[in-house]
Coordinates of N, CA and C in Angstrom, one line a residue:
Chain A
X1 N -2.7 -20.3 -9.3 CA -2.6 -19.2 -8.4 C -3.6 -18.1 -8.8
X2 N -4.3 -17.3 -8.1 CA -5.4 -16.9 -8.6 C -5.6 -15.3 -7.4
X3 N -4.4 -15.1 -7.5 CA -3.6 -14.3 -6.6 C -3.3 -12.6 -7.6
X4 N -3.2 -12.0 -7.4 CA -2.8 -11.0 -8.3 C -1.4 -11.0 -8.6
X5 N -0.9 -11.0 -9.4 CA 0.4 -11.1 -10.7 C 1.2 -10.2 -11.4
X6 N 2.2 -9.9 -11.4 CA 2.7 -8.4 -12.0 C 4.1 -9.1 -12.6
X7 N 4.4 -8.8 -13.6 CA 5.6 -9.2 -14.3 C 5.7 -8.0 -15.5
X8 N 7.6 -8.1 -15.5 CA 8.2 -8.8 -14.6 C 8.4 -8.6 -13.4
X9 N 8.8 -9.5 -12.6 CA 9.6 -9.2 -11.2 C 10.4 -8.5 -10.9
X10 N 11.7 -8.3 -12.0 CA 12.8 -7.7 -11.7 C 12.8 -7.1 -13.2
X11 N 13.2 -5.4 -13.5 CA 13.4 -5.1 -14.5 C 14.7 -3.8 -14.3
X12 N 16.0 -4.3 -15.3 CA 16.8 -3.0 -15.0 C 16.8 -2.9 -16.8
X13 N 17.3 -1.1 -16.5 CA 17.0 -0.5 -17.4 C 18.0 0.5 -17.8
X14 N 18.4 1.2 -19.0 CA 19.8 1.8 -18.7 C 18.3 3.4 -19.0
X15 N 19.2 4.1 -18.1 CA 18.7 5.9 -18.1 C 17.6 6.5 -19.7
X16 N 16.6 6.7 -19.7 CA 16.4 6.9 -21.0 C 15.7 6.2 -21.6
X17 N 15.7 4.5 -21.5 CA 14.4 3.6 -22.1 C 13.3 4.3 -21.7
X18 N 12.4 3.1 -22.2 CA 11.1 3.0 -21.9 C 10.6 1.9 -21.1
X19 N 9.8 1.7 -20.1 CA 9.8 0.2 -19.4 C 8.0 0.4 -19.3
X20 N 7.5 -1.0 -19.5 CA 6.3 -1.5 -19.3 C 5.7 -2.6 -18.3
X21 N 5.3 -2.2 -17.2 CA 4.6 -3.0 -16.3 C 3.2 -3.9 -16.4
X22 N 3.1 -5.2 -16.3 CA 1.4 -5.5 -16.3 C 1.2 -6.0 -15.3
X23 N -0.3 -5.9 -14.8 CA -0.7 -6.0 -13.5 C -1.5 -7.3 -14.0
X24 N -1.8 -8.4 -13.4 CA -3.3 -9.1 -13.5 C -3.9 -8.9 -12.4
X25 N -5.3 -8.3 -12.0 CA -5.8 -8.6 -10.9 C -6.8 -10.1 -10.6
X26 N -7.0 -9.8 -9.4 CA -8.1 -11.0 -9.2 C -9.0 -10.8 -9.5
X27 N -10.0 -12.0 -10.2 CA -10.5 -12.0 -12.0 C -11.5 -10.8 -11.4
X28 N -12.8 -11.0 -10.2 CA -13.7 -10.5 -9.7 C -13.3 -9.0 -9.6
X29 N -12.3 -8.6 -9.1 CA -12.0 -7.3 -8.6 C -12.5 -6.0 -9.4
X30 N -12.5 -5.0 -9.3 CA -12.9 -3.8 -10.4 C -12.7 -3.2 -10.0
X31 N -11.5 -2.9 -8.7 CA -10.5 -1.7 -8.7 C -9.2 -2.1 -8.7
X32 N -8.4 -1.4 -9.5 CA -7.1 -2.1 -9.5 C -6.3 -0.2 -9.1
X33 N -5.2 -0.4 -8.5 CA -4.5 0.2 -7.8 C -2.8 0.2 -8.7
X34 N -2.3 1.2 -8.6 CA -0.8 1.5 -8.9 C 0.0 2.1 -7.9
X35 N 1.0 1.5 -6.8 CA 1.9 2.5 -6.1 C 3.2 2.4 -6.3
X36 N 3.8 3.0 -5.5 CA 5.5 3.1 -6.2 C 6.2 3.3 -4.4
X37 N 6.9 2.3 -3.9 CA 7.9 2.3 -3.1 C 9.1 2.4 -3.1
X38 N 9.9 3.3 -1.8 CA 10.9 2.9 -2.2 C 11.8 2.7 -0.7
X39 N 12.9 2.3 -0.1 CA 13.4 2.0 1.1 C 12.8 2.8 2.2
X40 N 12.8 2.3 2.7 CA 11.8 3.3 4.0 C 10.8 3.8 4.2
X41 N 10.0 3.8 3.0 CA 8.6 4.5 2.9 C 7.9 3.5 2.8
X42 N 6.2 4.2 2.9 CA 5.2 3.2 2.5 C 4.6 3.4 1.9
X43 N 3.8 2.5 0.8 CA 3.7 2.8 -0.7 C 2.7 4.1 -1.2
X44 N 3.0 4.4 -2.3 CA 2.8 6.1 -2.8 C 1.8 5.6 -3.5
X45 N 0.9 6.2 -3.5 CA -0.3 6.3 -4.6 C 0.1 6.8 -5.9
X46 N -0.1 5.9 -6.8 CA 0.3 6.7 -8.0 C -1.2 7.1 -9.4
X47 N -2.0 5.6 -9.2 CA -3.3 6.3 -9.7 C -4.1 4.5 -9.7
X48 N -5.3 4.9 -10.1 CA -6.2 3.8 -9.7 C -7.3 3.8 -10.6
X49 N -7.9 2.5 -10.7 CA -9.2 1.9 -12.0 C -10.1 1.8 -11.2
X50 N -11.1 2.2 -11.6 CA -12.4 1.2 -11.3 C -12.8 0.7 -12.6
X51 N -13.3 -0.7 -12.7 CA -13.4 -1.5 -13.8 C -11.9 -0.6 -15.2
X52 N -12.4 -0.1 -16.1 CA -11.7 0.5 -17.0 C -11.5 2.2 -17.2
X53 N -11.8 2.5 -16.1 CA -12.1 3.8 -15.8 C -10.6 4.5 -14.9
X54 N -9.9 4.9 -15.4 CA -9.2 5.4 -14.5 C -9.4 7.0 -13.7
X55 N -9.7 6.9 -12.5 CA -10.6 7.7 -11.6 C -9.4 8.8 -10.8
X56 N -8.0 8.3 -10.9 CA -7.3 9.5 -10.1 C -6.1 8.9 -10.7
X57 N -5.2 10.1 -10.8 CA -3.6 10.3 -11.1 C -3.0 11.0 -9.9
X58 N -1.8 10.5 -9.3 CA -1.7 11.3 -8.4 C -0.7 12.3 -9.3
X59 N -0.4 13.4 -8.5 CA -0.1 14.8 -9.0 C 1.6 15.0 -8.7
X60 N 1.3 13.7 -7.7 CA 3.6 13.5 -8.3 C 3.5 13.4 -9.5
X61 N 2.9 12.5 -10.7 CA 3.1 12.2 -11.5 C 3.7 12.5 -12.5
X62 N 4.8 12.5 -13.3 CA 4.9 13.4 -13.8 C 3.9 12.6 -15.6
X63 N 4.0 13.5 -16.3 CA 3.6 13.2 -17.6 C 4.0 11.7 -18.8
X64 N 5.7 11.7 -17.8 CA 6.1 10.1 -18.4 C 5.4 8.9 -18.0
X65 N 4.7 8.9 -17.1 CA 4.1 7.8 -16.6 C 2.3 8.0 -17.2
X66 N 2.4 6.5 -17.5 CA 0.9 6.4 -17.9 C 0.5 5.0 -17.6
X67 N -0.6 5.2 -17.9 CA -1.4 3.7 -17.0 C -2.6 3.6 -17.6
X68 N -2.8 1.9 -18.3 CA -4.4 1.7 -18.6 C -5.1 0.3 -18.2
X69 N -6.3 0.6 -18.4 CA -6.9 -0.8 -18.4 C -7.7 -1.1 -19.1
X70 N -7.4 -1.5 -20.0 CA -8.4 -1.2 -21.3 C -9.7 -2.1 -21.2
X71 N -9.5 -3.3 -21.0 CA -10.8 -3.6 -21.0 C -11.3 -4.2 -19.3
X72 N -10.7 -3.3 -18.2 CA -11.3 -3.6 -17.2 C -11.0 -4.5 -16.1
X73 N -9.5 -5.5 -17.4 CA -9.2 -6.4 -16.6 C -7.7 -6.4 -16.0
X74 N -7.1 -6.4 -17.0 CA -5.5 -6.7 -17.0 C -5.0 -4.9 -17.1
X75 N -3.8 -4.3 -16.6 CA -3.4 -3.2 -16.2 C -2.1 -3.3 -16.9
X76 N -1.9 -1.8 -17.4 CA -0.1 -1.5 -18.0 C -0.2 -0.4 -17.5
X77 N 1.5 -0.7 -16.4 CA 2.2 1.5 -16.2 C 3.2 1.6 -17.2
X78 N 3.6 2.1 -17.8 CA 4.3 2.8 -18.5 C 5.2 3.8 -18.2
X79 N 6.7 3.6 -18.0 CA 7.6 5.3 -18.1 C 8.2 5.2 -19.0
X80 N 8.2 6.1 -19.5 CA 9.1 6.4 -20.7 C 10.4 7.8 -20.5
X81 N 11.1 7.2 -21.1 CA 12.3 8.2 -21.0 C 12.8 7.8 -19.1
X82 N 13.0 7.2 -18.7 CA 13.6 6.8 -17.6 C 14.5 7.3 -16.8
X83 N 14.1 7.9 -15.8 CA 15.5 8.3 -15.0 C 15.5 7.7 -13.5
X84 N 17.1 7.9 -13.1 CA 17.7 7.1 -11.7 C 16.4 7.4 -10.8
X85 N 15.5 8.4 -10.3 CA 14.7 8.6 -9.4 C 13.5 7.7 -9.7
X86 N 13.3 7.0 -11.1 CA 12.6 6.1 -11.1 C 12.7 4.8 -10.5
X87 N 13.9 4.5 -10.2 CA 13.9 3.1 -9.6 C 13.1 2.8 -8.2
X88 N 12.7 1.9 -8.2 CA 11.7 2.0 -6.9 C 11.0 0.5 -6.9
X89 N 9.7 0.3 -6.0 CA 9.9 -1.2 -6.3 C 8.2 -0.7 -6.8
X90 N 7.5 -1.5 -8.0 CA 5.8 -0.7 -8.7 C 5.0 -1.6 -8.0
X91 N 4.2 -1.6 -7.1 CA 3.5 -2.3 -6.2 C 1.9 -2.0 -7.4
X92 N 1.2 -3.3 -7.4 CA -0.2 -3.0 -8.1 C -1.1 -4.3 -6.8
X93 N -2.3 -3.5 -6.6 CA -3.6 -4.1 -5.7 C -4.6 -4.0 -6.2
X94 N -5.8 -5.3 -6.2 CA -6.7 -4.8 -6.2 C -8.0 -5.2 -5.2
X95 N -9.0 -4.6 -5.5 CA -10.1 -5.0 -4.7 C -11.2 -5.5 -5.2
X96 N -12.4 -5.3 -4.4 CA -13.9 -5.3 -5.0 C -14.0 -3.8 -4.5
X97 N -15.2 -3.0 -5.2 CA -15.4 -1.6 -4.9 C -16.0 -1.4 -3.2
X98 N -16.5 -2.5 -2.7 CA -17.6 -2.3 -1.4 C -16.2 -1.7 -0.6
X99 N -17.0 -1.0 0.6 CA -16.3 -0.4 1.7 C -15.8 -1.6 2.6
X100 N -14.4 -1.4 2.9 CA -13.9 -2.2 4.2 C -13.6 -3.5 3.9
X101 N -13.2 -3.8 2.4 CA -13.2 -5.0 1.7 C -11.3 -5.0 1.4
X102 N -11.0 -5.9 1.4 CA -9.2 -6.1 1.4 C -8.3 -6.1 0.0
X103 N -7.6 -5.3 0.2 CA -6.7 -4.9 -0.8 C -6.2 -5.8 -1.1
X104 N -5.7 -6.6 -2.1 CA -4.7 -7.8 -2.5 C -3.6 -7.3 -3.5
X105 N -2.2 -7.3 -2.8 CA -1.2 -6.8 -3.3 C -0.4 -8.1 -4.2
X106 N 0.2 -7.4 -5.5 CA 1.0 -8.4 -6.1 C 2.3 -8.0 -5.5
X107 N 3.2 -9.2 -6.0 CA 4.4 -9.0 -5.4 C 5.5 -8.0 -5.7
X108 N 4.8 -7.4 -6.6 CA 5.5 -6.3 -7.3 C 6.5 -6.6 -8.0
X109 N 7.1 -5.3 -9.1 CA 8.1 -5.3 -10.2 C 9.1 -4.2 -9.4
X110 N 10.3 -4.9 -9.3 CA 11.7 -4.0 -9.1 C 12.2 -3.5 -10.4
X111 N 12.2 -2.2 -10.2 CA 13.2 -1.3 -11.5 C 14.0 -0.7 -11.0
X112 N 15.0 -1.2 -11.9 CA 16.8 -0.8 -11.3 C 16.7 0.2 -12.8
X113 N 16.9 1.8 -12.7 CA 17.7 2.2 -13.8 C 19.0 2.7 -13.8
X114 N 19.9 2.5 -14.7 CA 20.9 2.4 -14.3 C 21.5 3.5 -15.5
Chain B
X1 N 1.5 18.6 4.9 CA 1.1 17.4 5.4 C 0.6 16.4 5.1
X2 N 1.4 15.1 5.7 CA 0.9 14.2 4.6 C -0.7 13.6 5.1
X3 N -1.4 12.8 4.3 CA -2.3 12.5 4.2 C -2.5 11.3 5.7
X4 N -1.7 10.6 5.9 CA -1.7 9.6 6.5 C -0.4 9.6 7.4
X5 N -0.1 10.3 8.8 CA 1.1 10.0 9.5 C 1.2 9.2 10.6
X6 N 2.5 8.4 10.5 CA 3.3 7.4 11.7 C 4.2 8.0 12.0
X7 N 4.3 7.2 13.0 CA 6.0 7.2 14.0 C 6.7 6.6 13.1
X8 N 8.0 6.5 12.7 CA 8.6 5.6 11.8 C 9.2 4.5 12.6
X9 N 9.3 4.8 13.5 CA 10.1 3.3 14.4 C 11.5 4.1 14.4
X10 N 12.9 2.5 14.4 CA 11.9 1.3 14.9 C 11.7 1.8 16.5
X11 N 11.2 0.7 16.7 CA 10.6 0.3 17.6 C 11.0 -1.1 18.5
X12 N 12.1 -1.2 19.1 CA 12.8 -2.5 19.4 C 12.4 -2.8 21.1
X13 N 11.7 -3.7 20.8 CA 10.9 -4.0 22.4 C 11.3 -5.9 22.5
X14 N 11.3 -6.4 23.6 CA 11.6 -7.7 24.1 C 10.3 -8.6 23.7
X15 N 10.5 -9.8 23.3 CA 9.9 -10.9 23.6 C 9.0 -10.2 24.9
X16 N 7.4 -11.0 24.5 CA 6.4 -10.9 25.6 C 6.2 -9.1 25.7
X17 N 6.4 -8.1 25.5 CA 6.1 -7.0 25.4 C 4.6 -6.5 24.7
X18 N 4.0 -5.5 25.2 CA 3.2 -4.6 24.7 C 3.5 -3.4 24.1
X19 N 3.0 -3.6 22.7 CA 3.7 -2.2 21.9 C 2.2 -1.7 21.5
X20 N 2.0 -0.2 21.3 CA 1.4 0.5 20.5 C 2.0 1.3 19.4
X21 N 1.2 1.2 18.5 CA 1.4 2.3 17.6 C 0.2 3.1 17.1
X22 N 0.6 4.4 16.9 CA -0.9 5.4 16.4 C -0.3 5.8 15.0
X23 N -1.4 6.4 14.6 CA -1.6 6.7 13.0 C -2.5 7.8 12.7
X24 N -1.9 8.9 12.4 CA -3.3 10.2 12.4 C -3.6 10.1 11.2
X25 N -4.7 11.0 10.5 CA -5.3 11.1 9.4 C -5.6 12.5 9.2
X26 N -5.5 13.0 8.0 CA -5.8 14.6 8.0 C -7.3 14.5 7.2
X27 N -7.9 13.7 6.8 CA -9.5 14.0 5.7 C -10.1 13.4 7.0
X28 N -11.2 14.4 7.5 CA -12.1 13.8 8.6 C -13.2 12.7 7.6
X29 N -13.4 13.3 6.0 CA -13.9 12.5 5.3 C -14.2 11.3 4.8
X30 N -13.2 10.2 5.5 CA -12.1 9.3 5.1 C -13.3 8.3 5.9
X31 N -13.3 7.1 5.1 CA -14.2 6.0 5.4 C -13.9 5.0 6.0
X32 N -12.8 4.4 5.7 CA -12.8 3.3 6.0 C -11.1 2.9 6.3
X33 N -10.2 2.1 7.6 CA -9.5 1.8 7.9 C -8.9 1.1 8.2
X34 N -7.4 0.5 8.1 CA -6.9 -0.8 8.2 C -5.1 -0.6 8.2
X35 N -5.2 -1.8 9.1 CA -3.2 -1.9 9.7 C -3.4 -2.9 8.0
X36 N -1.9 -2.6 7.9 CA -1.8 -3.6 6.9 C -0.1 -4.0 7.7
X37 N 0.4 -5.0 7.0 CA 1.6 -5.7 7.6 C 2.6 -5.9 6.4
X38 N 3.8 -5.3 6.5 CA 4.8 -5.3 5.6 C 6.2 -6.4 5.8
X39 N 6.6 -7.4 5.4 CA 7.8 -8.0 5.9 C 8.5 -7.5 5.0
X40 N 10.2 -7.9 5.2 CA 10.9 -6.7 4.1 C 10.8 -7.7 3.1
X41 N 10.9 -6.6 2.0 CA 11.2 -7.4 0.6 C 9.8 -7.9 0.1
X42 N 8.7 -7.8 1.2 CA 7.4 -8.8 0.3 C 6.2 -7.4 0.4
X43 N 5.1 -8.1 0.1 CA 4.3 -7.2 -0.3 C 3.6 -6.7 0.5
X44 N 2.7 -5.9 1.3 CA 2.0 -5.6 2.3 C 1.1 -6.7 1.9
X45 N 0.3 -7.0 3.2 CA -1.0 -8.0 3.4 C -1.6 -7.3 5.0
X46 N -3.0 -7.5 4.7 CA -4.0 -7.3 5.4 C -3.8 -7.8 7.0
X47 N -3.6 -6.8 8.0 CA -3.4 -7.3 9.7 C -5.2 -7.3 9.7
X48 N -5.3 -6.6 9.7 CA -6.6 -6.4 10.3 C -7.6 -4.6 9.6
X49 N -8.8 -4.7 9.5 CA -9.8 -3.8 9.5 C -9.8 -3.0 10.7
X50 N -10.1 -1.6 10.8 CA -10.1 -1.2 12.0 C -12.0 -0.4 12.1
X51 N -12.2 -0.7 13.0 CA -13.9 -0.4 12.8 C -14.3 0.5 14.0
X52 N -15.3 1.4 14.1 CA -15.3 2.1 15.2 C -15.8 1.9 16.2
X53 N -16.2 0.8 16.5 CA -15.9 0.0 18.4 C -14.8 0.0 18.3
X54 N -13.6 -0.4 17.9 CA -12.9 -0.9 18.1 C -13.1 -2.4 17.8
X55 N -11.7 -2.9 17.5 CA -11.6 -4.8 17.4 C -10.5 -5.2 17.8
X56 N -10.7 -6.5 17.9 CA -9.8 -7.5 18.8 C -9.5 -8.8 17.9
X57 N -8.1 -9.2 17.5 CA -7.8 -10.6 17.1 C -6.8 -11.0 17.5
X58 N -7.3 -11.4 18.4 CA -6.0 -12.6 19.1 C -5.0 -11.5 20.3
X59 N -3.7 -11.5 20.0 CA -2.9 -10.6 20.6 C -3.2 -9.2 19.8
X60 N -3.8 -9.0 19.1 CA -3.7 -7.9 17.9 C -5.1 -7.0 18.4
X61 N -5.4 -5.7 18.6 CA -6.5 -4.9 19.1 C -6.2 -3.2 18.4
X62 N -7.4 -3.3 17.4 CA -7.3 -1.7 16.5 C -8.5 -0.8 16.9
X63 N -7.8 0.2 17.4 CA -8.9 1.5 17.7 C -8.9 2.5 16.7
X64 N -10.4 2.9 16.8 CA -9.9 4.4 15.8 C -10.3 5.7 16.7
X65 N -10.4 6.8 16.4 CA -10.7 7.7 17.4 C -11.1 8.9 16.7
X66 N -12.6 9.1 16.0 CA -12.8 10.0 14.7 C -12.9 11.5 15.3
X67 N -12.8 11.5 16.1 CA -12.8 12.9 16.5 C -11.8 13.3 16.5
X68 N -10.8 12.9 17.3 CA -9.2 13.5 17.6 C -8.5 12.9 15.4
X69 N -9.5 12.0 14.9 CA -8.8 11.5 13.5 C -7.2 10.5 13.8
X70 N -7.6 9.6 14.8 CA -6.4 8.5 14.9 C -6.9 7.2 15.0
X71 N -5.8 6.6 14.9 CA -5.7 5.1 14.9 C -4.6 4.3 15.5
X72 N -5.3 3.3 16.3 CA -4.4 3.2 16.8 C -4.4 1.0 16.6
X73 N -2.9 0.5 17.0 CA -2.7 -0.7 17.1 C -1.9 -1.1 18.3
X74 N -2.5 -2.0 18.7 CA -1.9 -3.0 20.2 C -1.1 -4.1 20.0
X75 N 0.2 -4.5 20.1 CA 0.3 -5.8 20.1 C 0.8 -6.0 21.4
X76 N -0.1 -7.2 21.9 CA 0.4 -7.6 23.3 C 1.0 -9.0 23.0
X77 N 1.9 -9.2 24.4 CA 2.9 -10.3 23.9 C 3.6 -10.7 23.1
X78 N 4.3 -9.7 22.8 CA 5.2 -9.3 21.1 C 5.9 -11.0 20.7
X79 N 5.9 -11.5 19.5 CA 6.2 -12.5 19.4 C 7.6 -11.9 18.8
X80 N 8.6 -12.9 18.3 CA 9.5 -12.6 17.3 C 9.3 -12.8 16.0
X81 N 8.1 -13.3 15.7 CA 7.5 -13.1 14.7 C 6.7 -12.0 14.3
X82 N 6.8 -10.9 15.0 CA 5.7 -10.0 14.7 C 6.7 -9.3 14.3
X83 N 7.8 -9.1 14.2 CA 8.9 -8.3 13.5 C 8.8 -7.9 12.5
X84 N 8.4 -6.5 11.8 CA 7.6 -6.6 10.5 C 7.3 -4.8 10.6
X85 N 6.8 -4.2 9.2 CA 6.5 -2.9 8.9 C 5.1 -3.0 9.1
X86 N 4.4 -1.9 10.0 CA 3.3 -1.8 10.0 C 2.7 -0.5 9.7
X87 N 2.1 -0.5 8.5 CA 1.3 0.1 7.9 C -0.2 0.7 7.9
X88 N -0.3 2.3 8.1 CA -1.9 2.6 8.9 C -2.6 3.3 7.3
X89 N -3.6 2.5 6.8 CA -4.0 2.6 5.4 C -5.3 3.4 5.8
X90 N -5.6 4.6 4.8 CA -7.1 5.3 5.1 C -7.4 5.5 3.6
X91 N -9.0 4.6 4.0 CA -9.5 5.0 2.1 C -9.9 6.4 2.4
X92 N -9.7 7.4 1.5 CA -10.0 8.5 1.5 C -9.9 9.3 0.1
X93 N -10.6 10.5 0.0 CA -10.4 11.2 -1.2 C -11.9 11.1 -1.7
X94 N -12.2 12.1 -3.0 CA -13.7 11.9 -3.6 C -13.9 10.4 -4.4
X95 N -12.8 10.0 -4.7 CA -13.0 8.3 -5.2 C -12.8 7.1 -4.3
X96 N -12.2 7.5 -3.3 CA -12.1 6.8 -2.4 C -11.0 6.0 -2.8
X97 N -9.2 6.3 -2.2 CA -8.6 5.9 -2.8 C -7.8 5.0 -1.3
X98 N -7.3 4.2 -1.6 CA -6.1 3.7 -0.3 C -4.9 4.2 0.0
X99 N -5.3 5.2 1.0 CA -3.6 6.0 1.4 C -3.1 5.3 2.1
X100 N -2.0 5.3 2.1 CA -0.8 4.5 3.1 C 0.0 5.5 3.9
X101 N 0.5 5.6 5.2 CA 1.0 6.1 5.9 C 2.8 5.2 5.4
X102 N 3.8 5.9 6.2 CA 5.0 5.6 5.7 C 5.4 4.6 6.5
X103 N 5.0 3.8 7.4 CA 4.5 2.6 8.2 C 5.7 2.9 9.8
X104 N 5.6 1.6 10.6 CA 6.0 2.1 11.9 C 6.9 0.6 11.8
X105 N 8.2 0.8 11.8 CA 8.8 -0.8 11.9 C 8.6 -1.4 13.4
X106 N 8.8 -2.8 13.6 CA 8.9 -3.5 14.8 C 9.5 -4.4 14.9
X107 N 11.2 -4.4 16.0 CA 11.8 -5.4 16.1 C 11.4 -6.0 17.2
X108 N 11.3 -7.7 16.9 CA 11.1 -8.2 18.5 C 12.5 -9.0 18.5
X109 N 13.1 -8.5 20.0 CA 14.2 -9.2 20.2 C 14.0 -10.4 21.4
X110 N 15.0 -11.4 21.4 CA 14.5 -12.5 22.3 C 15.0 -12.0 23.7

């Protein structure tokens, strides 16, 4: 499958951990994307790569969340200290950088904190 | 205001119907645009690009409108498969990022 990949699928967590997300994108791509959904909405921008460059944080953010890509390819979000308003479902995409070119979403990671 | 707004739905229209939905944008800056398609529980995927003639696939037809800053989508002859979250995406921002609007549901009933 040669699809973009995010594990785990399902992650619950009690209030307080720390939880780590990884994204694989598709191998070609050099933008990889981070959002955060949650019932009824449509997905939040949370921050974005070009190759290993991370180019924007959005300003919900708070400081517990971090995100890298160290060499360009493979992606980790990170929250630490965990709370109930975190649960949501972490959607990760990526692309090629040209204009008008298609986002490829993974299936995303569910975090239940509990 | 948000960057990217919809109607939220739903939107419950019959088998064989014509539905629209519009999608404004607040960055006149904003480059490039696209319906994306949400089923529940899975991940958005690509409906269609929206380009400024305007395009056409199939029952599916996306306008943009850069002056007024909208967008718009047609579905003619609603199937019951088209029952789904539709999502109005605008790359925008100085990096040029993918905003998502909070999407527009659509039930098709038989």
């Amino acid at each position: 499958d040669t699809g973009v990949s995010q594990n785990p699928r399902h992650k619950i967590t009690k209030r307080g951990q720390n939880v780590t997300f990884r994204c694989d994108p598709i191998s070609e791509h050099n933008r990889l994307y981070w959002y955060r959904q949650t019932l009824g909405q449509g997905p939040e921008f949370l921050t974005y790569f070009q190759n290993e460059a991370q180019l924007e944080k959005s300003r919900l953010l708070s400081d517990r969340f971090s995100a890298e890509r160290p060499k360009g390819s493979f992606s980790t979000l990170e929250i630490q200290r965990t709370e109930q308003g975190d649960s949501a479902m972490y959607l990760c995409a990526s692309s090629l950088m040209e204009m008008n070119t298609e986002a490829f979403f993974g299936q995303g990671t569910r975090l239940t904190v509990v | 205001r948000k960057e990217v707004e919809q109607d939220p739905g739903p939107f419950n229209v019959p088998e064989g119907a014509t539905v629209a939905f519009n999608c404004t944008y607040s960055n006149s800056a904003s480059q490039s645009f696209f319906w994306y398609r949400q089923d529940c529980r899975k991940e958005p995927k690509l409906l269609m690009s929206v380009y400024s003639s305007g395009n056409e696939d199939g029952r599916f037809t996306a306008q943009l409108n850069r002056a007024s800053q909208y967008i718009s989508l047609l579905i003619r002859d609603s199937k019951l498969s088209d029952s789904a979250t539709y999502l109005c995406v605008v790359l925008s921002g100085g990096y040029n990022k993918l905003i998502f609007g909070a999407g527009t549901r659509l039930a098709v009933h038989p």
